[in-house]
PDB file of C-alpha atoms in Angstrom:
ATOM      1  CA  MET A   1       0.000   0.000   0.000  1.00 50.00           C
ATOM      2  CA  PRO A   2       1.495   3.389  -0.974  1.00 49.00           C
ATOM      3  CA  LEU A   3       2.794   5.485   1.899  1.00 47.00           C
ATOM      4  CA  ASN A   4       0.723   8.536   0.977  1.00 51.00           C
ATOM      5  CA  VAL A   5      -2.468   6.435   1.090  1.00 51.00           C
ATOM      6  CA  ILE A   6      -1.579   5.033   4.525  1.00 51.00           C
ATOM      7  CA  SER A   7      -0.672   8.497   5.790  1.00 51.00           C
ATOM      8  CA  ASN A   8      -3.916  10.035   4.547  1.00 55.00           C
ATOM      9  CA  MET A   9      -5.969   7.181   6.025  1.00 56.00           C
ATOM     10  CA  CYS A  10      -4.368   7.561   9.475  1.00 54.00           C
ATOM     11  CA  PHE A  11      -4.677  11.334   9.578  1.00 52.00           C
ATOM     12  CA  SER A  12      -8.273  11.150   8.322  1.00 57.00           C
ATOM     13  CA  CYS A  13      -9.212   8.628  11.023  1.00 54.00           C
ATOM     14  CA  ILE A  14      -7.582  10.702  13.771  1.00 52.00           C
ATOM     15  CA  ALA A  15      -9.302  13.834  12.505  1.00 51.00           C
ATOM     16  CA  ALA A  16     -12.641  12.010  12.410  1.00 52.00           C
ATOM     17  CA  VAL A  17     -12.233  10.874  16.003  1.00 48.00           C
ATOM     18  CA  ILE A  18     -11.281  14.379  17.143  1.00 47.00           C
ATOM     19  CA  LEU A  19     -14.139  16.023  15.284  1.00 48.00           C
ATOM     20  CA  SER A  20     -16.599  13.361  16.366  1.00 49.00           C
ATOM     21  CA  GLY A  21     -15.468  13.745  19.962  1.00 45.00           C
ATOM     22  CA  GLY A  22     -16.034  17.476  19.853  1.00 44.00           C
ATOM     23  CA  THR A  23     -19.457  17.034  18.228  1.00 42.00           C
ATOM     24  CA  TYR A  24     -20.673  14.230  20.445  1.00 41.00           C
ATOM     25  CA  ALA A  25     -19.437  15.936  23.583  1.00 39.00           C
ATOM     26  CA  THR A  26     -22.067  18.635  23.040  1.00 42.00           C
ATOM     27  CA  ALA A  27     -24.822  16.236  21.939  1.00 43.00           C
ATOM     28  CA  GLU A  28     -27.484  15.019  24.349  1.00 50.00           C
ATOM     29  CA  THR A  29     -26.363  11.373  24.189  1.00 80.00           C
ATOM     30  CA  PHE A  30     -22.747  12.077  25.157  1.00 79.00           C
ATOM     31  CA  GLY A  31     -21.530  13.565  28.404  1.00 86.00           C
ATOM     32  CA  PRO A  32     -18.789  16.148  28.789  1.00 91.00           C
ATOM     33  CA  PRO A  33     -15.224  14.962  28.069  1.00 94.00           C
ATOM     34  CA  LYS A  34     -13.170  13.457  30.870  1.00 96.00           C
ATOM     35  CA  THR A  35      -9.447  14.146  30.878  1.00 97.00           C
ATOM     36  CA  SER A  36      -6.493  12.492  32.594  1.00 98.00           C
ATOM     37  CA  LEU A  37      -2.714  12.657  32.430  1.00 98.00           C
ATOM     38  CA  ARG A  38      -0.538   9.743  33.558  1.00 98.00           C
ATOM     39  CA  LEU A  39       3.068  10.631  34.436  1.00 98.00           C
ATOM     40  CA  VAL A  40       5.680   7.911  34.920  1.00 98.00           C
ATOM     41  CA  GLY A  41       9.292   8.431  35.917  1.00 98.00           C
ATOM     42  CA  GLN A  42      11.564   5.418  36.254  1.00 97.00           C
ATOM     43  CA  LEU A  43      15.107   4.127  36.204  1.00 96.00           C
ATOM     44  CA  GLY A  44      15.611   0.792  34.504  1.00 96.00           C
ATOM     45  CA  THR A  45      17.471  -1.404  32.067  1.00 94.00           C
ATOM     46  CA  ALA A  46      16.718  -1.509  28.334  1.00 91.00           C
ATOM     47  CA  ALA A  47      18.112  -3.552  25.440  1.00 90.00           C
ATOM     48  CA  ARG A  48      19.903  -1.329  22.922  1.00 89.00           C
ATOM     49  CA  VAL A  49      22.260  -1.792  19.980  1.00 88.00           C
ATOM     50  CA  VAL A  50      25.499  -0.006  20.900  1.00 85.00           C
ATOM     51  CA  ASP A  51      28.833   0.576  19.158  1.00 73.00           C
ATOM     52  CA  GLN A  52      31.618  -1.468  20.709  1.00 63.00           C
ATOM     53  CA  SER A  53      34.294  -0.454  18.219  1.00 58.00           C
ATOM     54  CA  SER A  54      34.591   1.145  14.817  1.00 53.00           C
ATOM     55  CA  ASP A  55      33.134  -1.882  13.026  1.00 63.00           C
ATOM     56  CA  ILE A  56      31.071  -3.804  15.610  1.00 71.00           C
ATOM     57  CA  ALA A  57      27.637  -2.986  17.052  1.00 83.00           C
ATOM     58  CA  ALA A  58      26.184  -5.328  19.675  1.00 90.00           C
ATOM     59  CA  THR A  59      23.007  -5.587  21.716  1.00 91.00           C
ATOM     60  CA  GLU A  60      23.403  -4.930  25.432  1.00 90.00           C
ATOM     61  CA  LEU A  61      21.227  -4.205  28.459  1.00 92.00           C
ATOM     62  CA  ARG A  62      21.887  -0.559  29.279  1.00 91.00           C
ATOM     63  CA  PHE A  63      20.725   1.432  32.320  1.00 90.00           C
ATOM     64  CA  SER A  64      18.355   4.241  31.338  1.00 93.00           C
ATOM     65  CA  PRO A  65      16.205   6.848  33.086  1.00 96.00           C
ATOM     66  CA  SER A  66      12.844   7.279  31.404  1.00 96.00           C
ATOM     67  CA  LEU A  67      10.075   9.895  31.598  1.00 97.00           C
ATOM     68  CA  SER A  68       6.670   9.554  29.981  1.00 98.00           C
ATOM     69  CA  ALA A  69       3.430  11.538  29.881  1.00 98.00           C
ATOM     70  CA  GLN A  70       0.305   9.862  28.519  1.00 98.00           C
ATOM     71  CA  GLY A  71      -2.832  11.951  28.152  1.00 98.00           C
ATOM     72  CA  ARG A  72      -6.395  10.786  27.575  1.00 98.00           C
ATOM     73  CA  ILE A  73      -9.569  12.626  26.594  1.00 97.00           C
ATOM     74  CA  GLU A  74     -12.702  10.464  26.766  1.00 96.00           C
ATOM     75  CA  TRP A  75     -16.281  10.890  25.612  1.00 96.00           C
ATOM     76  CA  GLN A  76     -18.952   8.333  26.598  1.00 94.00           C
ATOM     77  CA  ASN A  77     -22.696   7.951  26.166  1.00 92.00           C
ATOM     78  CA  ALA A  78     -25.412   5.949  27.909  1.00 87.00           C
ATOM     79  CA  ASP A  79     -25.167   3.127  25.357  1.00 87.00           C
ATOM     80  CA  GLY A  80     -21.539   2.475  26.306  1.00 88.00           C
ATOM     81  CA  ARG A  81     -19.996   4.011  23.186  1.00 94.00           C
ATOM     82  CA  GLN A  82     -16.613   5.557  23.892  1.00 95.00           C
ATOM     83  CA  ILE A  83     -14.264   7.860  22.005  1.00 96.00           C
ATOM     84  CA  TYR A  84     -10.660   8.318  23.148  1.00 97.00           C
ATOM     85  CA  LEU A  85      -7.962  10.729  22.100  1.00 98.00           C
ATOM     86  CA  ASP A  86      -4.532   9.721  23.456  1.00 98.00           C
ATOM     87  CA  PRO A  87      -1.527  12.047  23.006  1.00 98.00           C
ATOM     88  CA  GLY A  88       1.772  10.953  24.540  1.00 98.00           C
ATOM     89  CA  ILE A  89       5.497  11.524  24.837  1.00 98.00           C
ATOM     90  CA  THR A  90       8.269   9.279  26.191  1.00 97.00           C
ATOM     91  CA  VAL A  91      11.924  10.265  26.642  1.00 96.00           C
ATOM     92  CA  ASN A  92      14.660   7.662  27.230  1.00 95.00           C
ATOM     93  CA  LEU A  93      18.139   8.789  28.235  1.00 94.00           C
ATOM     94  CA  PHE A  94      21.375   6.788  28.235  1.00 91.00           C
ATOM     95  CA  PRO A  95      24.032   8.592  30.297  1.00 88.00           C
ATOM     96  CA  SER A  96      26.796   6.211  29.201  1.00 81.00           C
ATOM     97  CA  GLN A  97      26.067   6.665  25.480  1.00 84.00           C
ATOM     98  CA  THR A  98      24.160   9.855  24.710  1.00 86.00           C
ATOM     99  CA  ASP A  99      23.749   9.091  20.996  1.00 84.00           C
ATOM    100  CA  LEU A 100      21.099   6.541  22.066  1.00 87.00           C
ATOM    101  CA  ASN A 101      18.935   9.215  23.724  1.00 93.00           C
ATOM    102  CA  GLU A 102      15.488   9.242  22.158  1.00 94.00           C
ATOM    103  CA  ALA A 103      12.062  10.877  22.312  1.00 96.00           C
ATOM    104  CA  ARG A 104       8.834   9.269  21.072  1.00 96.00           C
ATOM    105  CA  LEU A 105       5.784  11.420  20.254  1.00 97.00           C
ATOM    106  CA  SER A 106       2.418   9.772  19.586  1.00 98.00           C
ATOM    107  CA  LEU A 107      -1.206  10.594  18.896  1.00 98.00           C
ATOM    108  CA  PHE A 108      -3.907   7.902  18.817  1.00 98.00           C
ATOM    109  CA  GLY A 109      -7.666   7.911  18.438  1.00 98.00           C
ATOM    110  CA  GLU A 110      -9.954   5.044  19.446  1.00 98.00           C
ATOM    111  CA  TYR A 111     -13.658   4.289  19.076  1.00 97.00           C
ATOM    112  CA  ARG A 112     -15.436   1.566  21.085  1.00 96.00           C
ATOM    113  CA  PHE A 113     -18.988   0.286  20.739  1.00 95.00           C
ATOM    114  CA  ASN A 114     -20.923  -2.714  22.057  1.00 95.00           C
ATOM    115  CA  LEU A 115     -22.433  -5.385  19.828  1.00 95.00           C
ATOM    116  CA  THR A 116     -25.079  -6.608  22.299  1.00 93.00           C
ATOM    117  CA  PRO A 117     -27.412  -4.968  24.848  1.00 91.00           C
ATOM    118  CA  GLU A 118     -25.660  -6.997  27.562  1.00 91.00           C
ATOM    119  CA  ARG A 119     -22.369  -5.257  26.610  1.00 92.00           C
ATOM    120  CA  ASP A 120     -20.516  -8.557  26.677  1.00 94.00           C
ATOM    121  CA  LYS A 121     -19.042  -8.032  23.196  1.00 96.00           C
ATOM    122  CA  GLN A 122     -17.253  -4.827  22.255  1.00 97.00           C
ATOM    123  CA  ILE A 123     -15.494  -3.647  19.086  1.00 98.00           C
ATOM    124  CA  ARG A 124     -12.435  -1.393  19.515  1.00 98.00           C
ATOM    125  CA  LEU A 125     -11.067   0.521  16.506  1.00 98.00           C
ATOM    126  CA  ARG A 126      -7.799   2.382  16.932  1.00 98.00           C
ATOM    127  CA  THR A 127      -5.523   4.408  14.681  1.00 98.00           C
ATOM    128  CA  GLY A 128      -2.602   6.736  15.200  1.00 98.00           C
ATOM    129  CA  ILE A 129       0.846   7.956  14.405  1.00 98.00           C
ATOM    130  CA  GLU A 130       4.200   7.817  16.237  1.00 97.00           C
ATOM    131  CA  ARG A 131       7.452   9.650  15.620  1.00 96.00           C
ATOM    132  CA  LEU A 132      10.807   8.612  17.115  1.00 94.00           C
ATOM    133  CA  ASN A 133      13.704  11.050  17.351  1.00 93.00           C
ATOM    134  CA  ARG A 134      17.281  10.310  18.281  1.00 87.00           C
ATOM    135  CA  PHE A 135      18.444  13.735  19.364  1.00 80.00           C
ATOM    136  CA  PRO A 136      18.288  15.766  17.230  1.00 74.00           C
ATOM    137  CA  ASP A 137      17.400  13.629  14.195  1.00 84.00           C
ATOM    138  CA  GLU A 138      14.138  11.974  13.257  1.00 87.00           C
ATOM    139  CA  ARG A 139      14.548   8.174  13.049  1.00 89.00           C
ATOM    140  CA  PHE A 140      11.143   7.017  11.834  1.00 93.00           C
ATOM    141  CA  ILE A 141       7.408   7.698  11.632  1.00 96.00           C
ATOM    142  CA  ARG A 142       4.992   4.801  12.150  1.00 97.00           C
ATOM    143  CA  TYR A 143       1.295   4.631  11.227  1.00 98.00           C
ATOM    144  CA  THR A 144      -1.144   2.246  12.934  1.00 98.00           C
ATOM    145  CA  ALA A 145      -4.562   0.779  12.137  1.00 98.00           C
ATOM    146  CA  GLN A 146      -5.945  -1.712  14.664  1.00 98.00           C
ATOM    147  CA  GLY A 147      -9.143  -3.591  15.388  1.00 98.00           C
ATOM    148  CA  ALA A 148     -10.042  -5.666  18.436  1.00 98.00           C
ATOM    149  CA  LEU A 149     -12.990  -7.660  19.747  1.00 98.00           C
ATOM    150  CA  ARG A 150     -13.398  -7.950  23.515  1.00 98.00           C
ATOM    151  CA  VAL A 151     -15.653 -10.737  24.802  1.00 97.00           C
ATOM    152  CA  ARG A 152     -16.732 -11.028  28.427  1.00 95.00           C
ATOM    153  CA  HIS A 153     -17.402 -14.574  29.542  1.00 94.00           C
ATOM    154  CA  ALA A 154     -18.996 -15.738  32.769  1.00 85.00           C
ATOM    155  CA  ARG A 155     -17.291 -15.638  36.173  1.00 83.00           C
ATOM    156  CA  GLY A 156     -14.643 -12.993  35.607  1.00 88.00           C
ATOM    157  CA  ARG A 157     -13.291 -14.370  32.332  1.00 95.00           C
ATOM    158  CA  SER A 158     -12.654 -12.314  29.203  1.00 97.00           C
ATOM    159  CA  SER A 159     -10.915 -12.548  25.833  1.00 98.00           C
ATOM    160  CA  ILE A 160      -9.530  -9.895  23.499  1.00 98.00           C
ATOM    161  CA  TYR A 161      -8.833 -10.734  19.841  1.00 98.00           C
ATOM    162  CA  THR A 162      -6.545  -8.153  18.200  1.00 98.00           C
ATOM    163  CA  LEU A 163      -5.331  -7.581  14.660  1.00 98.00           C
ATOM    164  CA  ARG A 164      -3.007  -4.645  13.942  1.00 98.00           C
ATOM    165  CA  TYR A 165      -1.309  -3.254  10.852  1.00 98.00           C
ATOM    166  CA  ARG A 166       1.534  -0.730  11.060  1.00 98.00           C
ATOM    167  CA  TYR A 167       3.790   0.888   8.511  1.00 97.00           C
ATOM    168  CA  ARG A 168       7.190   2.187   9.550  1.00 95.00           C
ATOM    169  CA  ASP A 169       8.748   4.913   7.403  1.00 94.00           C
ATOM    170  CA  GLN A 170      12.450   5.041   8.218  1.00 90.00           C
ATOM    171  CA  ASN A 171      14.309   8.322   7.758  1.00 90.00           C
ATOM    172  CA  GLU A 172      17.189   6.956   5.684  1.00 81.00           C
ATOM    173  CA  ALA A 173      19.032  10.291   5.616  1.00 78.00           C
ATOM    174  CA  ASN A 174      19.431  10.234   9.412  1.00 72.00           C
ATOM    175  CA  SER A 175      19.825   6.482   9.989  1.00 74.00           C
ATOM    176  CA  PHE A 176      20.125   3.626   7.470  1.00 75.00           C
ATOM    177  CA  ASP A 177      18.478   2.135   4.386  1.00 82.00           C
ATOM    178  CA  GLY A 178      16.182  -0.857   4.139  1.00 86.00           C
ATOM    179  CA  PHE A 179      14.125  -0.513   7.325  1.00 88.00           C
ATOM    180  CA  ASP A 180      10.854   0.749   5.816  1.00 93.00           C
ATOM    181  CA  GLN A 181       8.517  -2.062   6.758  1.00 95.00           C
ATOM    182  CA  ASN A 182       4.970  -3.408   6.898  1.00 97.00           C
ATOM    183  CA  GLU A 183       4.053  -4.950  10.262  1.00 98.00           C
ATOM    184  CA  LEU A 184       1.159  -7.350  10.853  1.00 98.00           C
ATOM    185  CA  PHE A 185       0.406  -8.353  14.452  1.00 98.00           C
ATOM    186  CA  GLY A 186      -2.282 -10.652  15.833  1.00 98.00           C
ATOM    187  CA  SER A 187      -3.000 -11.877  19.352  1.00 98.00           C
ATOM    188  CA  VAL A 188      -5.569 -13.529  21.599  1.00 98.00           C
ATOM    189  CA  ARG A 189      -5.533 -12.442  25.243  1.00 98.00           C
ATOM    190  CA  TYR A 190      -7.428 -14.660  27.673  1.00 98.00           C
ATOM    191  CA  ALA A 191      -7.783 -13.392  31.249  1.00 97.00           C
ATOM    192  CA  TRP A 192      -9.594 -14.689  34.276  1.00 95.00           C
ATOM    193  CA  ALA A 193     -10.009 -13.775  37.935  1.00 92.00           C
ATOM    194  CA  PRO A 194     -10.150 -16.737  40.335  1.00 89.00           C
ATOM    195  CA  PRO A 195     -13.345 -16.531  42.419  1.00 85.00           C
ATOM    196  CA  GLN A 196     -11.473 -16.869  45.700  1.00 83.00           C
ATOM    197  CA  GLY A 197      -8.083 -16.003  47.126  1.00 85.00           C
ATOM    198  CA  ARG A 198      -5.715 -13.094  46.600  1.00 92.00           C
ATOM    199  CA  VAL A 199      -4.938 -13.710  42.934  1.00 94.00           C
ATOM    200  CA  GLU A 200      -6.814 -10.930  41.131  1.00 94.00           C
ATOM    201  CA  GLN A 201      -6.044 -11.855  37.542  1.00 96.00           C
ATOM    202  CA  ILE A 202      -4.128 -14.271  35.335  1.00 97.00           C
ATOM    203  CA  ALA A 203      -3.722 -13.549  31.618  1.00 98.00           C
ATOM    204  CA  VAL A 204      -2.203 -15.553  28.757  1.00 98.00           C
ATOM    205  CA  THR A 205      -1.530 -14.004  25.321  1.00 98.00           C
ATOM    206  CA  PRO A 206      -0.218 -16.013  22.351  1.00 98.00           C
ATOM    207  CA  TYR A 207       0.658 -13.814  19.376  1.00 98.00           C
ATOM    208  CA  PHE A 208       2.375 -13.484  16.009  1.00 98.00           C
ATOM    209  CA  ASP A 209       4.305 -10.518  14.601  1.00 98.00           C
ATOM    210  CA  LEU A 210       5.203 -10.579  10.889  1.00 98.00           C
ATOM    211  CA  ARG A 211       7.453  -7.828   9.537  1.00 97.00           C
ATOM    212  CA  ASP A 212       8.225  -7.332   5.866  1.00 96.00           C
ATOM    213  CA  ALA A 213      10.994  -4.751   5.447  1.00 94.00           C
ATOM    214  CA  GLU A 214      12.467  -3.197   2.354  1.00 92.00           C
ATOM    215  CA  GLY A 215      15.745  -4.904   3.240  1.00 90.00           C
ATOM    216  CA  GLN A 216      15.091  -8.615   3.747  1.00 91.00           C
ATOM    217  CA  ASN A 217      17.768  -8.826   6.453  1.00 90.00           C
ATOM    218  CA  PHE A 218      15.379  -6.705   8.591  1.00 91.00           C
ATOM    219  CA  SER A 219      12.333  -8.881   7.777  1.00 95.00           C
ATOM    220  CA  TYR A 220      11.258 -11.610  10.191  1.00 97.00           C
ATOM    221  CA  ASP A 221       8.451 -13.815  11.516  1.00 98.00           C
ATOM    222  CA  GLU A 222       7.960 -13.859  15.277  1.00 98.00           C
ATOM    223  CA  PHE A 223       5.760 -16.176  17.329  1.00 98.00           C
ATOM    224  CA  GLY A 224       5.494 -15.897  21.087  1.00 98.00           C
ATOM    225  CA  ILE A 225       3.484 -15.984  24.291  1.00 98.00           C
ATOM    226  CA  ARG A 226       3.099 -13.698  27.309  1.00 98.00           C
ATOM    227  CA  VAL A 227       1.813 -14.608  30.772  1.00 98.00           C
ATOM    228  CA  GLN A 228       0.822 -12.073  33.452  1.00 98.00           C
ATOM    229  CA  SER A 229      -0.600 -12.319  36.954  1.00 97.00           C
ATOM    230  CA  ARG A 230      -1.559  -9.929  39.756  1.00 97.00           C
ATOM    231  CA  TYR A 231      -1.577 -10.912  43.421  1.00 97.00           C
ATOM    232  CA  ARG A 232      -3.022  -8.685  46.155  1.00 96.00           C
ATOM    233  CA  LEU A 233      -0.754  -8.722  49.208  1.00 96.00           C
ATOM    234  CA  ARG A 234      -2.904  -6.159  51.009  1.00 94.00           C
ATOM    235  CA  SER A 235      -5.290  -3.352  50.072  1.00 93.00           C
ATOM    236  CA  ASP A 236      -2.517  -0.990  48.930  1.00 96.00           C
ATOM    237  CA  VAL A 237       0.172  -3.448  47.750  1.00 97.00           C
ATOM    238  CA  THR A 238       0.173  -5.750  44.725  1.00 98.00           C
ATOM    239  CA  LEU A 239       2.717  -8.241  43.442  1.00 98.00           C
ATOM    240  CA  ASN A 240       2.762  -8.504  39.640  1.00 98.00           C
ATOM    241  CA  ALA A 241       4.579 -11.252  37.760  1.00 98.00           C
ATOM    242  CA  SER A 242       5.114 -11.572  34.024  1.00 98.00           C
ATOM    243  CA  ALA A 243       6.918 -13.935  31.665  1.00 98.00           C
ATOM    244  CA  ARG A 244       7.348 -13.928  27.905  1.00 98.00           C
ATOM    245  CA  ALA A 245       9.047 -16.012  25.256  1.00 98.00           C
ATOM    246  CA  PHE A 246       9.298 -15.876  21.488  1.00 98.00           C
ATOM    247  CA  VAL A 247      11.172 -17.239  18.493  1.00 98.00           C
ATOM    248  CA  ARG A 248      12.149 -14.906  15.648  1.00 97.00           C
ATOM    249  CA  ASP A 249      13.367 -16.017  12.220  1.00 97.00           C
ATOM    250  CA  TYR A 250      14.930 -13.465   9.854  1.00 96.00           C
ATOM    251  CA  LYS A 251      14.629 -13.698   6.062  1.00 94.00           C
ATOM    252  CA  ASP A 252      18.148 -12.946   4.854  1.00 92.00           C
ATOM    253  CA  VAL A 253      21.799 -13.064   5.902  1.00 92.00           C
ATOM    254  CA  PHE A 254      22.699 -10.819   8.807  1.00 90.00           C
ATOM    255  CA  SER A 255      25.772  -9.110   7.289  1.00 86.00           C
ATOM    256  CA  ALA A 256      28.918  -9.684   5.292  1.00 83.00           C
ATOM    257  CA  VAL A 257      30.742 -10.486   8.538  1.00 85.00           C
ATOM    258  CA  PHE A 258      28.036 -13.007   9.567  1.00 89.00           C
ATOM    259  CA  PRO A 259      26.652 -14.349   6.247  1.00 92.00           C
ATOM    260  CA  ILE A 260      23.898 -16.477   7.823  1.00 95.00           C
ATOM    261  CA  GLU A 261      20.192 -15.930   8.486  1.00 95.00           C
ATOM    262  CA  ARG A 262      19.658 -14.698  12.019  1.00 94.00           C
ATOM    263  CA  ASN A 263      17.548 -16.738  14.431  1.00 97.00           C
ATOM    264  CA  ASP A 264      16.676 -15.575  17.972  1.00 97.00           C
ATOM    265  CA  THR A 265      14.962 -17.219  20.931  1.00 98.00           C
ATOM    266  CA  ARG A 266      14.169 -14.783  23.716  1.00 98.00           C
ATOM    267  CA  THR A 267      12.835 -15.445  27.214  1.00 98.00           C
ATOM    268  CA  ALA A 268      12.230 -13.012  30.050  1.00 98.00           C
ATOM    269  CA  PHE A 269      10.466 -12.854  33.383  1.00 98.00           C
ATOM    270  CA  GLU A 270       9.884 -10.094  35.909  1.00 98.00           C
ATOM    271  CA  VAL A 271       8.385  -9.599  39.363  1.00 98.00           C
ATOM    272  CA  GLU A 272       7.082  -6.153  40.320  1.00 98.00           C
ATOM    273  CA  LEU A 273       6.058  -4.845  43.731  1.00 98.00           C
ATOM    274  CA  ARG A 274       3.639  -1.892  43.545  1.00 98.00           C
ATOM    275  CA  LYS A 275       2.637   0.279  46.507  1.00 98.00           C
ATOM    276  CA  ALA A 276      -0.306   2.673  46.147  1.00 97.00           C
ATOM    277  CA  TYR A 277      -0.155   5.815  48.288  1.00 94.00           C
ATOM    278  CA  SER A 278      -3.436   7.135  46.899  1.00 94.00           C
ATOM    279  CA  PRO A 279      -5.848   6.126  44.139  1.00 92.00           C
ATOM    280  CA  ASP A 280      -3.712   8.137  41.694  1.00 96.00           C
ATOM    281  CA  THR A 281      -0.144   7.683  43.016  1.00 97.00           C
ATOM    282  CA  ALA A 282       1.963   4.534  43.176  1.00 98.00           C
ATOM    283  CA  PHE A 283       5.594   3.550  43.646  1.00 98.00           C
ATOM    284  CA  PHE A 284       6.955   0.426  41.956  1.00 98.00           C
ATOM    285  CA  ALA A 285      10.105  -1.670  41.877  1.00 98.00           C
ATOM    286  CA  ALA A 286      10.770  -4.681  39.649  1.00 98.00           C
ATOM    287  CA  VAL A 287      13.517  -7.207  39.066  1.00 98.00           C
ATOM    288  CA  GLY A 288      13.786  -9.791  36.302  1.00 98.00           C
ATOM    289  CA  TRP A 289      15.984 -11.705  33.911  1.00 98.00           C
ATOM    290  CA  GLU A 290      16.187 -11.553  30.123  1.00 97.00           C
ATOM    291  CA  THR A 291      17.978 -13.903  27.750  1.00 97.00           C
ATOM    292  CA  ASN A 292      18.315 -13.655  23.981  1.00 97.00           C
ATOM    293  CA  ARG A 293      19.870 -16.733  22.390  1.00 97.00           C
ATOM    294  CA  SER A 294      20.980 -15.858  18.877  1.00 96.00           C
ATOM    295  CA  ASN A 295      23.142 -17.513  16.244  1.00 96.00           C
ATOM    296  CA  ILE A 296      24.646 -14.057  15.648  1.00 94.00           C
ATOM    297  CA  PRO A 297      27.205 -13.520  18.455  1.00 93.00           C
ATOM    298  CA  VAL A 298      26.746  -9.724  18.660  1.00 92.00           C
ATOM    299  CA  ARG A 299      22.984 -10.192  19.182  1.00 94.00           C
ATOM    300  CA  ASP A 300      23.322 -12.816  21.911  1.00 95.00           C
ATOM    301  CA  TYR A 301      22.958 -11.423  25.429  1.00 95.00           C
ATOM    302  CA  GLN A 302      21.533 -12.077  28.885  1.00 96.00           C
ATOM    303  CA  GLY A 303      21.312 -10.261  32.169  1.00 96.00           C
ATOM    304  CA  VAL A 304      19.338  -8.884  35.100  1.00 97.00           C
ATOM    305  CA  THR A 305      16.643  -6.296  34.392  1.00 97.00           C
ATOM    306  CA  LEU A 306      15.662  -3.634  36.928  1.00 97.00           C
ATOM    307  CA  ARG A 307      12.940  -0.978  37.096  1.00 97.00           C
ATOM    308  CA  PHE A 308      11.839   1.371  39.846  1.00 97.00           C
ATOM    309  CA  GLY A 309       9.965   4.644  39.829  1.00 98.00           C
ATOM    310  CA  ILE A 310       6.742   6.527  40.489  1.00 98.00           C
ATOM    311  CA  GLU A 311       3.445   6.770  38.613  1.00 98.00           C
ATOM    312  CA  VAL A 312       1.043   9.694  39.076  1.00 98.00           C
ATOM    313  CA  THR A 313      -2.319  10.228  37.394  1.00 97.00           C
ATOM    314  CA  LEU A 314      -3.806  13.725  37.196  1.00 97.00           C
ATOM    315  CA  ARG A 315      -7.547  13.977  36.597  1.00 92.00           C
TER     316      ARG A 315
END
């Protein structure tokens, strides 16, 4: 699909959501807009490709402070229809290698409506645009179109079926060639809340992520699974655990130095302790382990992951 068509579709959908939100907010069936701003500041580890010498770049876990602000404007009516407008910005800093510093700007619009009077089936349509900058240069712009069906089952069980298309437009002048790519993602998230005990939720999400890049060495098929759980220690403290694993097969040789097709198997798990000091303020700390087994030596890594910080929501 031509880039200008994708771009026009995304901007048209966002504009429609914004204009619809403004119109419906003044209509009798929709209430006034609700606004919120979620601020998160944290210190943690992140996997990044870094230069080790003049001719070698390897993936490592690097320590990074991060700041993000995620806004939300919501309109809702008595039938359960919802319109969201979500602007956001995230800044990641790498004190040991400042050329990795980056800022991500995003704007998304979403429309939700129920398929049944019981509101047990809901369609969610989402579109948006993201821009990533490595100071001071633009790295890429990515356009998103996504649809999801949420189904509520009996006894605290629910499923979400998601299909997402994204197009990434790489700025070759400021980075490298061949990374323009089409991305197709699909997942099924099944969650349930045990009727008794302190476990509040368990969720399992198998997924696929297929990426077709202009340069076949950046194209791959990924298949994986994520598992999440939340355990209530007391009224203001939760223990969250997550695990994920995937296999990723690339479509062409990695480089002239490593003339073989790259294959990765990644596993990770994390345990997070979250303390709420008010309904809108929480502190968190997490520790985990991540391993990426790759047949390309410079992409093979493992290590401890850490995160801790504060989350504040302004309403």
